[in-house]
Phi, psi and omega in degrees: 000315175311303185300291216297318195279355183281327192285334168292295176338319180091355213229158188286182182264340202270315155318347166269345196273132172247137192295296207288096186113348199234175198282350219258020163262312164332283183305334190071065167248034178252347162329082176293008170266350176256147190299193184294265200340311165268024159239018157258351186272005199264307199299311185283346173279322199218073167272065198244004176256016191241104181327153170199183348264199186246157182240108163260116190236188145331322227247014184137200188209140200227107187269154186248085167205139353308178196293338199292329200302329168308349190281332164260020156295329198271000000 
């Protein structure tokens, strides 16, 4: 599901990902060798590395940040 919503989102996985506060320093996830795959399983193991939030409305998926972005969701 994560994957389908980066791929509606238009945005790469790595863009999603957040750095500041979360294990992703820890983990060596700055590591441009690793695939898609083991950086959706580091986000689904620890999701607190997953930028948020994300918005699904009608009009599309969104991550809304800033918060303000939602709004063209509405």
């Amino acid at each position: 599901m994560l994957e389908q919503l980066i791929a509606r989102m238009g945005i790469t996985i790595r863009a999603l990902l957040r750095e500041k506060g979360t294990p992703y320093a820890e983990l060596g996830l700055g590591d441009p060798s690793l695939t898609v795959d083991q950086l959706l399983d580091a986000m689904l193991a620890h999701p607190i590395l997953i930028n948020r939030p994300i918005v699904v409305s009608p009009k599309g998926v969104r991550l809304c940040r800033p918060s303000e972005e939602v709004l063209d969701l509405l």
